[in-house]
Tab-separated table of C-alpha atoms in Angstrom:
chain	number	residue	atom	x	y	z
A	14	UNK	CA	9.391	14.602	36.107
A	15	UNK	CA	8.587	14.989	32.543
A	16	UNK	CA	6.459	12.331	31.180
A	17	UNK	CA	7.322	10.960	27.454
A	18	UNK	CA	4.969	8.428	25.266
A	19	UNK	CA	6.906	6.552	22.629
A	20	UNK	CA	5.177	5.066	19.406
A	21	UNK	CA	7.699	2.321	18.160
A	22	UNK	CA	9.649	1.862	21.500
A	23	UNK	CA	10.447	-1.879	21.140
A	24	UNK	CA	12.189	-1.095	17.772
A	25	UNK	CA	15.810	-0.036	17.430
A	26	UNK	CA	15.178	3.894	17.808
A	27	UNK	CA	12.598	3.542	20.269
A	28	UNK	CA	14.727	1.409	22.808
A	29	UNK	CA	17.769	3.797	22.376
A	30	UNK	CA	15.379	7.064	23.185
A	31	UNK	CA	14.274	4.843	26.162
A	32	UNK	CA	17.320	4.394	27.748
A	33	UNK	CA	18.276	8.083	26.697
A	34	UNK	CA	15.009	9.720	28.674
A	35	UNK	CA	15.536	7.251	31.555
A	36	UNK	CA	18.996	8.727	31.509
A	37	UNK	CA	17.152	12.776	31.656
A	38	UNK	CA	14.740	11.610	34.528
A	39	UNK	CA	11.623	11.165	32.312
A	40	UNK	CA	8.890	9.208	33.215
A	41	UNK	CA	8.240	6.885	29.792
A	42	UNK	CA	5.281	5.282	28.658
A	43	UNK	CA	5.877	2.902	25.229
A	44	UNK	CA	3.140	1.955	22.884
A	45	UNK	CA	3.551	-1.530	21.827
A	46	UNK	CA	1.511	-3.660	19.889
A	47	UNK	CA	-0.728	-7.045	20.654
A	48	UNK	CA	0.886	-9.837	18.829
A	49	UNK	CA	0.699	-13.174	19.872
A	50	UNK	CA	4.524	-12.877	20.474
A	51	UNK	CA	6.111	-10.775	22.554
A	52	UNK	CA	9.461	-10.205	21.677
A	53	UNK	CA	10.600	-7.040	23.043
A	54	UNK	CA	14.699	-8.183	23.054
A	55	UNK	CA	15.663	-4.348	22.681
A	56	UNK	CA	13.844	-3.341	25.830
A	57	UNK	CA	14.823	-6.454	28.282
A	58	UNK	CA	17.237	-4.826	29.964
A	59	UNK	CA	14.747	-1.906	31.066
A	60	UNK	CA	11.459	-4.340	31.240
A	61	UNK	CA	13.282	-7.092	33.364
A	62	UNK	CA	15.080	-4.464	35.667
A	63	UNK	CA	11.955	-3.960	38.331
A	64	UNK	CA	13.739	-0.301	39.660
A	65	UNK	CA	12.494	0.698	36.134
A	66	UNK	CA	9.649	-1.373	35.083
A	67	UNK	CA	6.192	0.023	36.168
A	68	UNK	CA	8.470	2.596	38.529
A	69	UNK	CA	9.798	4.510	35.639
A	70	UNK	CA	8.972	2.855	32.409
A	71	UNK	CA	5.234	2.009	31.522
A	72	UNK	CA	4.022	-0.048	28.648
A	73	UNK	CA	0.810	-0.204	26.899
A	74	UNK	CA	-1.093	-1.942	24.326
A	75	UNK	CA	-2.970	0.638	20.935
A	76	UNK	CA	-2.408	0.201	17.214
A	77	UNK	CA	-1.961	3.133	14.852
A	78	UNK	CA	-4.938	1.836	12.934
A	79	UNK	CA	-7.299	1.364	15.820
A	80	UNK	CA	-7.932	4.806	17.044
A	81	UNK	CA	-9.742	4.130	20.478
A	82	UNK	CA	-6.485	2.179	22.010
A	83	UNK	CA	-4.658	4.965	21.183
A	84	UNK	CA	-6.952	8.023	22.351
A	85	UNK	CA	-7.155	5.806	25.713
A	86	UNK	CA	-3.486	5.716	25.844
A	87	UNK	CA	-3.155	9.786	25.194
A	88	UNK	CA	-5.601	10.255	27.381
A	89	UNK	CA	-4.306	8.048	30.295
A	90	UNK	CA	-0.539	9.146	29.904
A	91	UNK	CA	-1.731	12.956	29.232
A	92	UNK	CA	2.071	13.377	27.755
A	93	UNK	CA	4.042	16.462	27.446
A	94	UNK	CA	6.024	14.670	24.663
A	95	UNK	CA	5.254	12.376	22.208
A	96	UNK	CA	8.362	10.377	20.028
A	97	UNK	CA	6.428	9.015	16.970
A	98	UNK	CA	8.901	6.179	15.870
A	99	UNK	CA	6.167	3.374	14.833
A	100	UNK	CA	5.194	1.967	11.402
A	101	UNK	CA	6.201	-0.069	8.315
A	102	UNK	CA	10.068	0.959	7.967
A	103	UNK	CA	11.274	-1.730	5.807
A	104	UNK	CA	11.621	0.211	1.994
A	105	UNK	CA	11.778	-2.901	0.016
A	106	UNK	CA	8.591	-4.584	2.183
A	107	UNK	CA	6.462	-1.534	1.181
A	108	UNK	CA	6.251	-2.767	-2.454
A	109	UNK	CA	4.967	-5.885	-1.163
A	110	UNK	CA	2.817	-4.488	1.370
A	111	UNK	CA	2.374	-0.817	-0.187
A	112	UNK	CA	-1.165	-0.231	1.154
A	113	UNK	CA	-0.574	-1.574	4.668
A	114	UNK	CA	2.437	0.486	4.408
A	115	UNK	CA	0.611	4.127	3.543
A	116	UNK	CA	-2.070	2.854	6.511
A	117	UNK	CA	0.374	2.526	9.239
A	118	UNK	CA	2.979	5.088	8.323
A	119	UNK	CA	0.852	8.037	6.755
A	120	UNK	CA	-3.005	7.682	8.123
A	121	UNK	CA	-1.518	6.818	11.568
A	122	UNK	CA	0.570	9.701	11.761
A	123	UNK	CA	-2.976	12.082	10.508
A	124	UNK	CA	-5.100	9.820	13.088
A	125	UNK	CA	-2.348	10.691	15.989
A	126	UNK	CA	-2.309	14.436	15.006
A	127	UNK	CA	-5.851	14.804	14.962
A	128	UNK	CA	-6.061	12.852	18.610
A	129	UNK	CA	-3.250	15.558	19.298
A	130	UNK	CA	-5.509	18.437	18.233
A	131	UNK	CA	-8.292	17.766	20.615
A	132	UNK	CA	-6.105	17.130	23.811
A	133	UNK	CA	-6.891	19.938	27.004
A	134	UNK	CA	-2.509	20.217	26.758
A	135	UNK	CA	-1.650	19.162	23.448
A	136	UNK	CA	2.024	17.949	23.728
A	137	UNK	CA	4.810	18.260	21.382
A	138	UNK	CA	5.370	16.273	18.666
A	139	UNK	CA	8.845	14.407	17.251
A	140	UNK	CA	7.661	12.188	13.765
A	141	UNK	CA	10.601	10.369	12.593
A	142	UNK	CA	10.373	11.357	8.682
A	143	UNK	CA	13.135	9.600	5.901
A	144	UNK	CA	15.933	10.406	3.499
A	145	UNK	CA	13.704	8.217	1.236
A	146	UNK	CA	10.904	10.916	0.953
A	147	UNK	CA	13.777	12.748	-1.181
A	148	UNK	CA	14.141	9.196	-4.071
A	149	UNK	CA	16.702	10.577	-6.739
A	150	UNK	CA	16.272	14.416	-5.804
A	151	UNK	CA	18.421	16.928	-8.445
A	152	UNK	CA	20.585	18.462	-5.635
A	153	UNK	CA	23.230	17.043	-2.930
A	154	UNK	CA	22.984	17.187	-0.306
A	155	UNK	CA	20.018	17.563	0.918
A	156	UNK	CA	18.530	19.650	3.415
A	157	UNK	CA	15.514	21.056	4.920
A	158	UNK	CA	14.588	22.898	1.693
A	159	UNK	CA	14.790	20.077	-0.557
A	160	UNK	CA	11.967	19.037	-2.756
A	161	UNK	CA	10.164	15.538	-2.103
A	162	UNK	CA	10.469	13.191	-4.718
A	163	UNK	CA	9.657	10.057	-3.236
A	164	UNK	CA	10.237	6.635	-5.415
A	165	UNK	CA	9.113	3.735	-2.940
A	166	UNK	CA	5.719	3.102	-1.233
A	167	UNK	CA	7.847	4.218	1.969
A	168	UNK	CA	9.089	7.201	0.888
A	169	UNK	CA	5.717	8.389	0.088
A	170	UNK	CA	4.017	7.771	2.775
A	171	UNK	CA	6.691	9.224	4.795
A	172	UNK	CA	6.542	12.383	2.876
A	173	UNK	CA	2.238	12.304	3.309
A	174	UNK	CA	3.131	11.927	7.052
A	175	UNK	CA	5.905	14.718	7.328
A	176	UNK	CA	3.653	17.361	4.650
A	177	UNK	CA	0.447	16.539	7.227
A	178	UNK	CA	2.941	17.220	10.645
A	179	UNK	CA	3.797	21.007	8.594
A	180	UNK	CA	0.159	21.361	7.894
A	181	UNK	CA	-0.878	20.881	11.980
A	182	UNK	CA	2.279	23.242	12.991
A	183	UNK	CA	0.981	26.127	10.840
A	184	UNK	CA	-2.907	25.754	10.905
A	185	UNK	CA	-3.569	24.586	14.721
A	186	UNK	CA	-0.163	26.052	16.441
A	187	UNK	CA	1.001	22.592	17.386
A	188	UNK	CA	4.391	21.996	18.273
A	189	UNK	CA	5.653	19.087	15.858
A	190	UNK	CA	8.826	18.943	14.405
A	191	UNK	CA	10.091	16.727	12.022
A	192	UNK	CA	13.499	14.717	11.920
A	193	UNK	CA	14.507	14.200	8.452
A	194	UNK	CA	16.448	10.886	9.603
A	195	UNK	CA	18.801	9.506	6.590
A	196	UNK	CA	20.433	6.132	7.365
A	197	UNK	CA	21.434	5.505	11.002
A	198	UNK	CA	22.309	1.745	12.528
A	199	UNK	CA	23.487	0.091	15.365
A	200	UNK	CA	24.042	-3.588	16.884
A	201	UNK	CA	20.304	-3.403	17.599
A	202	UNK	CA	19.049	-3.160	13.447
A	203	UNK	CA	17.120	-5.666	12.479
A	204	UNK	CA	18.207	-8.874	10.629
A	205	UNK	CA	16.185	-7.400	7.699
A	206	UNK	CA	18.281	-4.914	7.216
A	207	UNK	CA	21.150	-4.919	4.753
A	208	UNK	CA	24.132	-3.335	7.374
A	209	UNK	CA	22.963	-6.446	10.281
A	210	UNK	CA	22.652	-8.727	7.513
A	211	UNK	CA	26.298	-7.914	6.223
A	212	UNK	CA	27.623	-7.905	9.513
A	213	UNK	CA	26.160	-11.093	10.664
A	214	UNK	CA	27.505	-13.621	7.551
A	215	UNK	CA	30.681	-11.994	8.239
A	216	UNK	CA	30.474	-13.278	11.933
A	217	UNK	CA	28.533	-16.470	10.688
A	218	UNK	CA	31.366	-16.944	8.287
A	219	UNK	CA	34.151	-16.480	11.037
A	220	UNK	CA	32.312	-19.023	12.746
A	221	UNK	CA	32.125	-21.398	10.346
A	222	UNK	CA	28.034	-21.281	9.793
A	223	UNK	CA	27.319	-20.019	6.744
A	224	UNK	CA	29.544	-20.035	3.345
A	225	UNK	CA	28.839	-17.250	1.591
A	226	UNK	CA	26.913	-13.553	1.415
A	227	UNK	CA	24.236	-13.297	-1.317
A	228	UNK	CA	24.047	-9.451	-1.992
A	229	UNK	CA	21.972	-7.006	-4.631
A	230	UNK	CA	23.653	-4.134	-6.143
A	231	UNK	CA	26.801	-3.060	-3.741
A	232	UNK	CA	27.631	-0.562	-5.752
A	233	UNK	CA	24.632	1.420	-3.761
A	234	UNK	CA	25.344	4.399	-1.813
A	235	UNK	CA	23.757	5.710	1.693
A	236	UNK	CA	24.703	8.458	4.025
A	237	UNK	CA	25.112	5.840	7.568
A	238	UNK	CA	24.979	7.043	10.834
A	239	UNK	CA	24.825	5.727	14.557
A	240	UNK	CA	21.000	5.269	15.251
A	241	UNK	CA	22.139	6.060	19.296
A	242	UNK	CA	23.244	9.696	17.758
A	243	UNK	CA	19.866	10.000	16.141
A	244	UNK	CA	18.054	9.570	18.986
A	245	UNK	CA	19.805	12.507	20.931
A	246	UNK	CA	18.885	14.697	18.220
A	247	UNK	CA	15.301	13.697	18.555
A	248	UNK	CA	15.095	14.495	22.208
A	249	UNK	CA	17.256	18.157	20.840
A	250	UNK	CA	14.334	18.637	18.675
A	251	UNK	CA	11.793	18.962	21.277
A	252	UNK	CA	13.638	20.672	23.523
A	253	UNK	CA	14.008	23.778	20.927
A	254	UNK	CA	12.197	27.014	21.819
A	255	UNK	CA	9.858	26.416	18.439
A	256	UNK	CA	8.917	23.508	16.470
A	257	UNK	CA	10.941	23.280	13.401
A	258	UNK	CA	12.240	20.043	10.999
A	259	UNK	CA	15.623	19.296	10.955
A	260	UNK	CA	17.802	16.878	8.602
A	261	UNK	CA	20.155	14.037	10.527
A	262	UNK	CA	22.591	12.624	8.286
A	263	UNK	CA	26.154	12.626	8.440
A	264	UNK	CA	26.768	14.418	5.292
A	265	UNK	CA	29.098	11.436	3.962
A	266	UNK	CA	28.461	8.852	1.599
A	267	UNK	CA	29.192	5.172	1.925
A	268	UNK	CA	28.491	2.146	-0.739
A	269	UNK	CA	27.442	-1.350	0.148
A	270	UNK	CA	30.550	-2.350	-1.102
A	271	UNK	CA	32.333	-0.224	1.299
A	272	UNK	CA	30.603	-1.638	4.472
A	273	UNK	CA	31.158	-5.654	3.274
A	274	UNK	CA	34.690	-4.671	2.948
A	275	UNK	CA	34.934	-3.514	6.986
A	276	UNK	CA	33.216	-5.942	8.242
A	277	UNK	CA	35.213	-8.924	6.571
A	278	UNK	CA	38.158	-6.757	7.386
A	279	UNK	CA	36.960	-6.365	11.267
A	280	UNK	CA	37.143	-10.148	11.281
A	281	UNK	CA	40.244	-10.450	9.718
A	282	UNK	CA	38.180	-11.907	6.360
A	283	UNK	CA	38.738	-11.116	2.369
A	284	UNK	CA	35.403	-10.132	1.526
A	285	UNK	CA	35.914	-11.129	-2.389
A	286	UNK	CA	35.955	-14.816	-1.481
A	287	UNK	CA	32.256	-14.863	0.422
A	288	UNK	CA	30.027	-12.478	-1.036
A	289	UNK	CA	28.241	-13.019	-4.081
A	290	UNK	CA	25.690	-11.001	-6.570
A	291	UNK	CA	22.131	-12.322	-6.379
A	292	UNK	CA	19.325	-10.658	-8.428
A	293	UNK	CA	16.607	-11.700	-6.453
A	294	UNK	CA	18.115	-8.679	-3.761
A	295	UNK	CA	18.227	-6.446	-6.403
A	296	UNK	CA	15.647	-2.918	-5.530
A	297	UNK	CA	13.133	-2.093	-8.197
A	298	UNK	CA	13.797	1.580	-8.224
A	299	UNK	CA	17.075	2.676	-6.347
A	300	UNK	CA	17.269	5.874	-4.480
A	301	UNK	CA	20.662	7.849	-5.906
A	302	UNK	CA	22.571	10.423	-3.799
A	303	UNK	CA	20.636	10.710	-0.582
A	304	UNK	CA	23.300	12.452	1.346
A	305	UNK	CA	22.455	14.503	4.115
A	306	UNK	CA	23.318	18.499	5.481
A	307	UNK	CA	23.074	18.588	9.288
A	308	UNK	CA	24.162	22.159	9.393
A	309	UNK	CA	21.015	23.236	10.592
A	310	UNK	CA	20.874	20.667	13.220
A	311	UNK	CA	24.485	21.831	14.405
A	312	UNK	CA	23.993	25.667	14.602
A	313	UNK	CA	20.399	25.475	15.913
A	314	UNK	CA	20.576	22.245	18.406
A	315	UNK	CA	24.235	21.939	18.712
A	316	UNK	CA	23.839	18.645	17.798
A	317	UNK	CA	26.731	16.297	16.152
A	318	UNK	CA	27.088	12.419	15.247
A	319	UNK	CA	29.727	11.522	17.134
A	320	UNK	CA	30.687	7.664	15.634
A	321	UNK	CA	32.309	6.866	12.682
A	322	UNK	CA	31.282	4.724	10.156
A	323	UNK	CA	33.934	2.786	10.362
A	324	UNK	CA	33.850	2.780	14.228
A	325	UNK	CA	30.324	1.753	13.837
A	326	UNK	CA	30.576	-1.241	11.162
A	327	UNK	CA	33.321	-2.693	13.456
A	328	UNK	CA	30.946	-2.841	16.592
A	329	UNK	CA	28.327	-4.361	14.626
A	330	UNK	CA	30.169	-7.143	13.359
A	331	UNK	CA	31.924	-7.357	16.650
A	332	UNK	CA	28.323	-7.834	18.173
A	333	UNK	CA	27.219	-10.535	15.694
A	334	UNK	CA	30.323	-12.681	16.593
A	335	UNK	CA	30.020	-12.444	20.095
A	336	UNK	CA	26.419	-13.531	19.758
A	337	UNK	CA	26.869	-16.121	17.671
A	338	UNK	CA	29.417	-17.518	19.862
A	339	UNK	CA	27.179	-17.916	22.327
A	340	UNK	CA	24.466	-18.922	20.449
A	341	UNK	CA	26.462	-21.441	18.263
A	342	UNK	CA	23.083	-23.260	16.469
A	343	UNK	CA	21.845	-19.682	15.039
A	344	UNK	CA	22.053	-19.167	11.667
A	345	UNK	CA	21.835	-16.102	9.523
A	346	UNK	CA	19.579	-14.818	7.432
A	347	UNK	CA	20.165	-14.851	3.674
């Protein structure tokens, strides 16, 4: 049984990668954080199901900025894989929060390679990376050979994080490979997030619960994808004969504008009459044509995204309506 430790598992990634390994037989071991809540919604179904809990799925308490909880945790697990998911993934939060930000994202990912380094069997190494390390690059798409250009606290310390992974790879013969992930959602995004935000006024507004959709510039374009495709790649990645980075994306470009308009239209709903332009959502410095070229991905890992956008926007909203129906008091966020 191959044993798997997961930075980030209660997010949306690392939850989908859990049920995936559970899936392969892995034994998994999640790194989750002390907070004096515990929501872990995205993982229920695996922590409340005791044939997996503590049988085949273990969690445990570190922080990427405390080193010693998360040497005890390498140490303990002694992993022969390692998904590093966690840190600050919200772009627009990391101008308000730029320097916790670059501490969790880029000097975590340097403090878990260098715990890496000194391990008797170092293991290998997935580090999520970002479209947004590429900002308003000259070229689309983008690949593997694309210049960083990062234009958001995010993107750069993505791009520290995913220069420092290279860096271990060449001058210590680690295995770490970097995923180059561009957009990719899912009915487990977080309400912070602009495609579960659109898709839950247009169930609120079905519902009767909210009146209208205050939105920033629409006009925006990103390369979406299914975050449960994503995650297959990942596992690909590692399972490669040598470590390598590869780009996810879908190599297709949708606006803002085009996802409002399926999810009113999933609900039967004329988008025009609900959403509305508000400033205050409006991005400081917006990335431009961050479109993705998976061709490496496909000829070296055979790997594919298999749902369509519009496949994808429809479950979403389809989500949000059933769970606001059954949870008729919630309210979205604005």
């Amino acid at each position: 049984m191959r044993r798997a430790l997961i930075t980030g598992i209660t997010g949306q990634d690392g939850s989908y990668l859990a049920d995936l390994l559970l899936e392969k037989g892995y034994e998994i071991h999640g790194v989750v954080r002390r907070t004096s809540t515990l929501d872990r919604s995205r993982i229920d179904h695996l922590y409340n199901d005791p044939a997996i809990y503590r049988r085949s799925l273990f969690l445990h308490y570190a922080e990427l900025d405390d080193p010693t909880t998360l040497r005890r945790v390498l140490l303990k697990v002694a992993p022969d894989e390692i998904y590093h998911l966690a840190g600050q993934s919200h772009v627009g939060l990391s101008f308000e929060i730029p320097e916790s930000t670059c501490e969790m994202t880029a000097m975590g990912t340097l403090r878990l390679l260098e715990m890496i380094r000194d391990l008797p069997k170092p293991p290998r190494l997935f580090h999520a990376a970002s479209s947004e390390m590429f900002g308003e690059p000259a070229t689309a798409p983008q690949d593997e050979h694309t210049p960083f250009a990062p234009i958001n606290p995010y993107g750069c310390a993505k791009a520290f994080a995913t220069q420092m992974v290279i860096i271990y790879r060449r001058a210590f013969g680690l295995f770490g490979c970097n995923g180059i992930m561009f957009n990719h959602e899912s009915p487990r995004r977080g309400e912070n997030f602009v495609t579960r935000k659109i898709c839950r006024a247009a169930a609120a507004i079905k519902l009767g619960i909210q009146n209208e959709l205050l939105l920033g510039d629409v006009s925006a374009k990103r390369d979406w994808g299914d975050a449960r495709d994503y995650v297959r790649g990942m596992w690909l990645a590692l399972q490669n004969d040598q470590p390598e980075d590869f780009v996810f994306a879908t190599g297709e470009l949708h606006s803002v504008a085009d996802l409002v308009e399926h999810a009113f239209a999933t609900l039967g709903l004329d988008s025009k009459k609900y959403v509305r332009r508000d400033p205050r959502f409006m991005r400081r410095i917006e990335p431009q044509r961050l479109v993705g070229n998976p061709s490496k991905a496909r000829s070296v890992l055979k790997w594919n995204p298999q749902t369509k956008f519009a496949d994808l926007i429809k479950e979403m909203t389809e989500n949000e309506l059933s769970s606001l129906s059954l949870s008729p008091n919630s309210h979205a966020q604005l």
